[in-house]
Amino acid sequence: MCRQLRFFADSIYGWFAYVSEKEECLLEDVLIAPSHSLAKQVHEQYVIHVLLSAELLRLNLNGSYLPKLLSHDPNEITTEHEITTRNRLFNVDGFGVAWYSAAAAEFNSNGITAEHPALYKNAQPPLHDTNFRSICANTASKAVFAHIRAATATPVTAVNNHPFVFGRHTFMHNGVISDFINICRDMVDLMDDDAYANIHGSTDSEHFAALYMTYLTEGKGQKSWEQQYTVKQMRDAMRKAVGMVVKLQREKLGGKAEPNSLNLAATDGRQLVAFRFRNHAIEQPPSLYYSTKAGVTLNRKYPDHPDGKENPLAHKQVEEHGSHVIVASEPSTYNSKEWELIEKNHCLMVETDGKAQLEKLDYPQEWNATMN
């Protein structure tokens, strides 16, 4: 029972990421206005098992909108544990949003030249927060990370909300590091001092972020957080952190090590890396989608509307919209053709020019937990 509750509690977060070389999005357009926006997912339930039959793939039940997601393996085996614990209940324990701004670079003479993330977090649901609404109505950015949370084991406090920021780098996670309490101290021992000192909360996700930053910067500390790394370096650092988590679990727990659900995302404001990973032969991680088209539908300047309604505010042509990539736990536009499901154990990499590439995450089969 405890095993199920741990997975259940930490796998019902949701998040939304947007990155573009030139095209800003209005936070209100992407996070609040759509019927399936991240902010409104707080009040809805995810019920994955209704998607087990193909004819129900586009069913909108209790606000859930998860096209192209089949919760089974090729042999049509789906565990009861997986069906009942993935993507359910309410995300009511706060939220966070990071958006990239050039203000610091414009006003400082300390060598900072890149856009940096501004960060807002609150421990209450976003639609109840008038400050959040005001920020979103008046803020546009070329890079946005937003996250909603449902907590149990760790305190309901803003400091535990994603995203987590390290200099110009931003990180967030949907899922769970299994048996985190058993490997936490070993993870900390692997971090550089500055990365460890930047941990302000108690979540497994923030500790993973610090380990990722240690590997990305090769332990060179806070000054190295201002550098831009290649998207492949970001991917390699994330994979190394995933591998270390699995290694520590196997060393501590042996055959009793449980699988992890690691939907991970990191950005420097121009590039993005996202993992959808679960080290189990059959079970799936939480849902994750990407789109290179939905940003137009989510932008009130352009024709169409995220809910399929008429958009009287449109005054630009679709062709004028810049290239962009969105990664989200759940699609936020009515048109499922705008979205692609990121398959289990795949990595999405977005370069500075906006090009997106999917890559399979090959890993040793001994990483797989059995959950017998």
XYZ file of C-alpha atoms in Angstrom:
372
model
C 0.000 0.000 0.000
C 2.814 2.433 0.857
C 4.458 1.733 -2.488
C 1.312 2.699 -4.365
C 0.716 5.823 -2.325
C 4.211 7.142 -2.951
C 3.821 6.739 -6.709
C 0.306 8.090 -6.637
C 1.222 11.188 -4.670
C 4.116 12.346 -6.749
C 2.964 11.511 -10.269
C 0.014 13.877 -10.573
C 1.832 17.096 -11.179
C 1.416 18.826 -14.514
C 3.581 21.246 -16.418
C 3.837 23.438 -19.496
C 6.971 24.628 -21.292
C 7.330 27.068 -24.182
C 10.510 28.089 -25.976
C 11.019 30.136 -29.128
C 13.913 31.934 -30.758
C 11.896 35.059 -31.597
C 8.184 34.645 -30.845
C 6.943 35.754 -27.432
C 3.837 34.226 -25.894
C 1.536 36.040 -23.488
C 1.419 34.089 -20.234
C -2.339 34.597 -19.970
C -2.846 33.053 -23.410
C -0.906 29.892 -22.658
C -1.500 29.344 -18.917
C -4.983 30.701 -18.118
C -7.279 31.388 -21.086
C -7.714 27.927 -22.708
C -10.281 25.525 -21.300
C -7.479 22.967 -20.993
C -4.893 25.426 -19.682
C -2.481 24.362 -16.973
C -4.116 26.656 -14.419
C -7.505 25.006 -15.008
C -6.083 21.501 -14.780
C -5.781 22.192 -11.057
C -9.517 21.746 -10.765
C -9.859 18.709 -12.990
C -9.275 14.986 -12.651
C -7.157 12.785 -14.855
C -8.805 9.411 -15.448
C -6.446 7.425 -17.643
C -8.341 4.158 -17.778
C -11.069 5.606 -20.010
C -8.426 5.880 -22.731
C -7.849 2.154 -22.970
C -10.099 1.756 -25.978
C -9.165 3.490 -29.229
C -12.556 5.091 -29.790
C -12.194 7.035 -26.536
C -8.819 8.589 -27.308
C -10.308 12.030 -27.775
C -12.923 11.802 -25.038
C -12.961 14.843 -22.799
C -13.955 13.376 -19.429
C -13.767 15.540 -16.302
C -11.498 17.963 -18.145
C -8.890 15.361 -19.080
C -7.579 15.650 -22.625
C -4.964 13.054 -23.451
C -5.099 12.164 -27.155
C -2.912 9.430 -28.625
C -2.159 7.969 -25.202
C -2.777 4.244 -24.764
C -2.086 2.989 -21.275
C -0.920 -0.454 -22.268
C 2.015 -2.305 -23.778
C 1.987 -4.011 -27.220
C 0.580 -7.168 -25.614
C -2.305 -5.176 -24.132
C -1.121 -5.717 -20.594
C -1.860 -2.901 -18.187
C -1.365 -3.308 -14.476
C -4.096 -2.260 -12.076
C -1.480 -0.315 -10.143
C -0.624 1.720 -13.229
C -4.231 2.507 -14.137
C -5.250 3.617 -10.664
C -2.205 5.661 -9.750
C -1.140 7.621 -12.813
C -2.453 11.120 -13.477
C -5.334 11.348 -11.030
C -6.808 13.560 -8.320
C -6.466 17.276 -7.847
C -3.365 19.452 -8.158
C -4.213 21.888 -5.368
C -0.951 22.401 -3.508
C 0.461 25.349 -5.351
C 2.200 26.278 -8.541
C 5.192 28.034 -9.972
C 6.064 29.840 -13.178
C 9.392 30.999 -14.590
C 9.617 33.313 -17.585
C 12.754 34.644 -19.224
C 13.439 38.382 -19.273
C 16.279 40.567 -20.563
C 15.874 43.139 -17.764
C 18.846 42.023 -15.663
C 21.139 41.930 -18.684
C 20.067 45.431 -19.733
C 20.565 47.027 -16.323
C 23.647 45.190 -15.009
C 27.277 45.532 -16.038
C 28.506 42.352 -14.353
C 28.929 40.272 -17.478
C 25.345 38.941 -17.600
C 24.252 39.108 -21.218
C 21.609 36.400 -21.532
C 17.958 36.520 -20.577
C 17.317 35.152 -17.088
C 14.265 33.562 -15.479
C 11.939 35.591 -13.307
C 10.209 33.291 -10.834
C 6.829 33.370 -9.092
C 5.530 30.660 -6.761
C 2.567 30.302 -4.469
C 1.194 27.490 -2.323
C -2.424 28.086 -3.344
C -4.158 27.174 -6.620
C -3.219 29.635 -9.396
C -6.725 30.776 -10.306
C -7.206 31.944 -6.711
C -4.137 34.193 -6.952
C -4.839 37.706 -8.266
C -1.117 38.472 -8.428
C -0.582 35.505 -10.739
C -3.465 36.619 -12.932
C -2.045 40.125 -13.167
C 1.446 38.877 -14.009
C 0.078 36.624 -16.739
C -2.115 39.349 -18.242
C 0.854 41.690 -18.598
C 3.879 39.461 -19.259
C 5.182 38.026 -22.510
C 8.277 35.878 -22.933
C 10.101 33.691 -25.430
C 10.646 31.013 -22.774
C 8.190 29.896 -20.066
C 8.155 27.010 -17.582
C 5.026 26.502 -15.453
C 4.112 23.749 -13.007
C 1.231 22.734 -10.735
C 1.662 20.465 -7.733
C -0.110 17.955 -5.511
C 1.933 17.174 -2.411
C 1.903 14.631 0.391
C 5.243 13.665 1.901
C 6.826 17.106 1.572
C 5.322 20.297 3.024
C 2.827 22.420 1.113
C 4.960 25.521 0.817
C 5.974 27.734 -2.085
C 9.629 26.817 -1.744
C 8.805 23.217 -2.698
C 7.040 24.236 -5.905
C 8.676 23.874 -9.287
C 10.337 25.259 -11.366
C 13.788 25.413 -9.777
C 16.304 27.994 -10.980
C 20.107 27.813 -11.112
C 21.430 30.997 -12.692
C 20.123 31.081 -16.260
C 18.978 27.436 -16.065
C 15.476 26.301 -15.101
C 14.334 22.774 -14.237
C 11.064 20.987 -13.449
C 9.871 17.416 -12.969
C 6.654 15.425 -13.128
C 6.884 12.043 -11.414
C 8.734 10.486 -8.528
C 12.163 9.265 -7.494
C 11.241 6.061 -5.715
C 12.594 5.499 -2.194
C 14.124 8.957 -2.308
C 14.694 8.982 1.440
C 17.041 6.004 1.056
C 19.328 7.660 -1.492
C 19.009 11.363 -0.679
C 22.246 11.618 1.325
C 24.163 9.754 -1.356
C 22.831 12.135 -4.004
C 23.894 15.123 -1.923
C 27.421 13.754 -1.631
C 27.705 13.856 -5.426
C 26.708 17.527 -5.764
C 29.081 20.461 -5.878
C 28.795 22.864 -2.957
C 26.999 25.626 -4.841
C 24.421 23.272 -6.330
C 23.699 21.824 -2.890
C 23.473 25.290 -1.323
C 20.896 26.263 -3.961
C 18.457 23.612 -2.691
C 15.859 25.547 -0.691
C 13.161 22.892 -0.256
C 12.847 19.200 0.496
C 11.574 17.632 -2.727
C 13.203 14.829 -4.683
C 12.849 16.992 -7.778
C 14.956 19.877 -6.498
C 17.672 17.468 -5.384
C 17.644 15.910 -8.845
C 17.936 19.393 -10.363
C 21.030 20.081 -8.264
C 22.577 16.793 -9.365
C 21.768 17.606 -12.998
C 23.434 21.030 -12.668
C 26.503 19.450 -11.088
C 26.904 17.130 -14.049
C 26.077 19.824 -16.616
C 28.717 22.212 -15.250
C 31.180 19.474 -14.256
C 30.947 20.707 -10.680
C 32.372 24.156 -11.438
C 29.908 26.004 -9.224
C 27.700 29.053 -9.431
C 29.706 31.055 -11.971
C 29.281 28.246 -14.470
C 25.497 28.569 -14.205
C 25.710 31.634 -16.460
C 27.171 29.659 -19.353
C 25.240 28.191 -22.236
C 25.818 24.511 -22.879
C 24.926 22.558 -25.983
C 21.630 20.720 -26.049
C 23.565 17.455 -26.220
C 25.481 18.393 -23.075
C 22.137 19.049 -21.385
C 20.833 15.680 -22.550
C 23.974 13.857 -21.396
C 23.890 15.520 -17.956
C 20.249 14.582 -17.498
C 20.835 11.000 -18.566
C 23.830 10.757 -16.235
C 21.701 11.996 -13.327
C 18.969 9.453 -14.166
C 21.550 6.676 -14.316
C 23.045 7.689 -10.986
C 19.629 7.645 -9.302
C 19.008 4.104 -10.577
C 22.517 3.024 -9.577
C 22.099 4.313 -6.021
C 18.710 2.634 -5.696
C 20.135 -0.692 -6.826
C 23.080 -0.385 -4.436
C 20.806 0.450 -1.496
C 17.801 -1.745 -2.218
C 18.930 -4.408 -4.652
C 16.004 -6.288 -6.167
C 13.550 -4.301 -4.023
C 14.307 -1.087 -5.919
C 11.115 0.344 -7.397
C 10.742 2.034 -10.798
C 11.013 5.794 -11.185
C 8.751 8.090 -13.171
C 10.928 10.896 -14.499
C 9.300 13.395 -16.820
C 12.100 15.973 -16.721
C 12.578 19.324 -18.423
C 15.423 21.837 -18.418
C 16.026 25.058 -20.339
C 18.515 27.901 -20.503
C 15.907 30.184 -22.050
C 16.896 29.312 -25.611
C 17.271 25.521 -25.661
C 15.215 22.788 -24.039
C 15.632 19.149 -23.108
C 12.731 16.972 -21.925
C 12.749 13.309 -20.845
C 9.781 10.954 -20.528
C 11.237 8.017 -18.635
C 10.148 5.070 -16.511
C 12.482 2.154 -15.819
C 9.895 -0.582 -15.995
C 9.420 -3.061 -18.834
C 5.642 -2.543 -19.063
C 4.434 0.480 -17.119
C 4.258 3.993 -18.524
C 5.418 7.318 -17.076
C 2.959 10.241 -16.805
C 1.744 11.669 -20.096
C 3.885 14.137 -22.046
C 3.264 15.869 -25.385
C 5.042 18.333 -27.622
C 3.892 20.697 -30.365
C 5.476 22.946 -32.960
C 2.101 24.371 -34.052
C -0.073 25.000 -30.985
C 1.678 28.268 -30.124
C -0.162 29.924 -33.012
C -3.533 28.690 -31.735
C -2.620 29.856 -28.214
C -1.660 33.378 -29.370
C -4.563 35.819 -29.577
C -2.813 37.805 -32.328
C -3.406 34.971 -34.778
C -6.517 33.243 -36.205
C -8.073 30.260 -34.446
C -8.705 29.813 -30.732
C -7.509 27.121 -28.282
C -11.123 26.120 -27.614
C -12.153 26.142 -31.288
C -14.120 29.388 -30.928
C -14.005 32.496 -33.079
C -11.101 34.814 -32.265
C -12.110 38.463 -32.826
C -8.707 39.738 -31.632
C -6.699 38.176 -34.459
C -4.786 40.676 -36.580
C -1.823 38.685 -37.909
C -1.408 35.862 -40.390
C -0.320 32.376 -39.349
C 2.748 32.641 -41.566
C 4.041 35.532 -39.465
C 4.336 33.420 -36.304
C 7.854 32.362 -35.359
C 9.077 28.825 -34.827
C 8.478 27.459 -31.349
C 8.167 24.266 -29.324
C 5.720 23.514 -26.515
C 6.073 20.566 -24.136
C 3.171 19.821 -21.819
C 1.674 17.119 -19.651
C -1.654 17.655 -21.393
C -2.539 19.413 -24.673
C -4.072 22.840 -24.161
C -5.709 23.316 -27.579
C -8.767 21.599 -29.039
C -6.923 20.351 -32.128
C -5.220 17.054 -31.307
C -3.404 17.182 -34.664
C -1.252 19.966 -33.232
C 0.224 17.618 -30.641
C 2.485 14.581 -30.656
C 2.851 12.147 -27.782
C 6.419 11.729 -26.562
C 6.832 7.991 -26.307
C 8.061 6.275 -23.176
C 11.837 6.505 -22.656
C 12.392 9.198 -25.264
C 14.133 12.549 -25.113
C 13.056 15.739 -26.884
C 15.849 18.197 -27.685
C 15.215 21.749 -28.898
C 18.135 23.700 -30.378
C 18.614 27.479 -30.314
C 17.175 27.689 -33.840
C 13.958 26.026 -32.661
C 14.532 22.683 -34.330
C 13.114 19.802 -32.301
C 14.503 16.279 -32.355
C 13.202 13.148 -30.642
C 15.679 10.521 -29.536
C 15.180 7.128 -27.915
C 16.830 6.790 -24.511
C 18.767 3.571 -24.660
C 19.705 2.226 -21.254
C 20.867 -1.091 -19.768
C 17.966 -3.479 -19.159
C 19.222 -4.101 -15.638
C 17.940 -0.608 -14.847
C 14.387 -1.956 -15.057
C 12.679 -2.586 -11.731
C 10.335 -5.537 -11.458
C 7.957 -4.437 -8.660
C 7.271 -8.069 -7.786
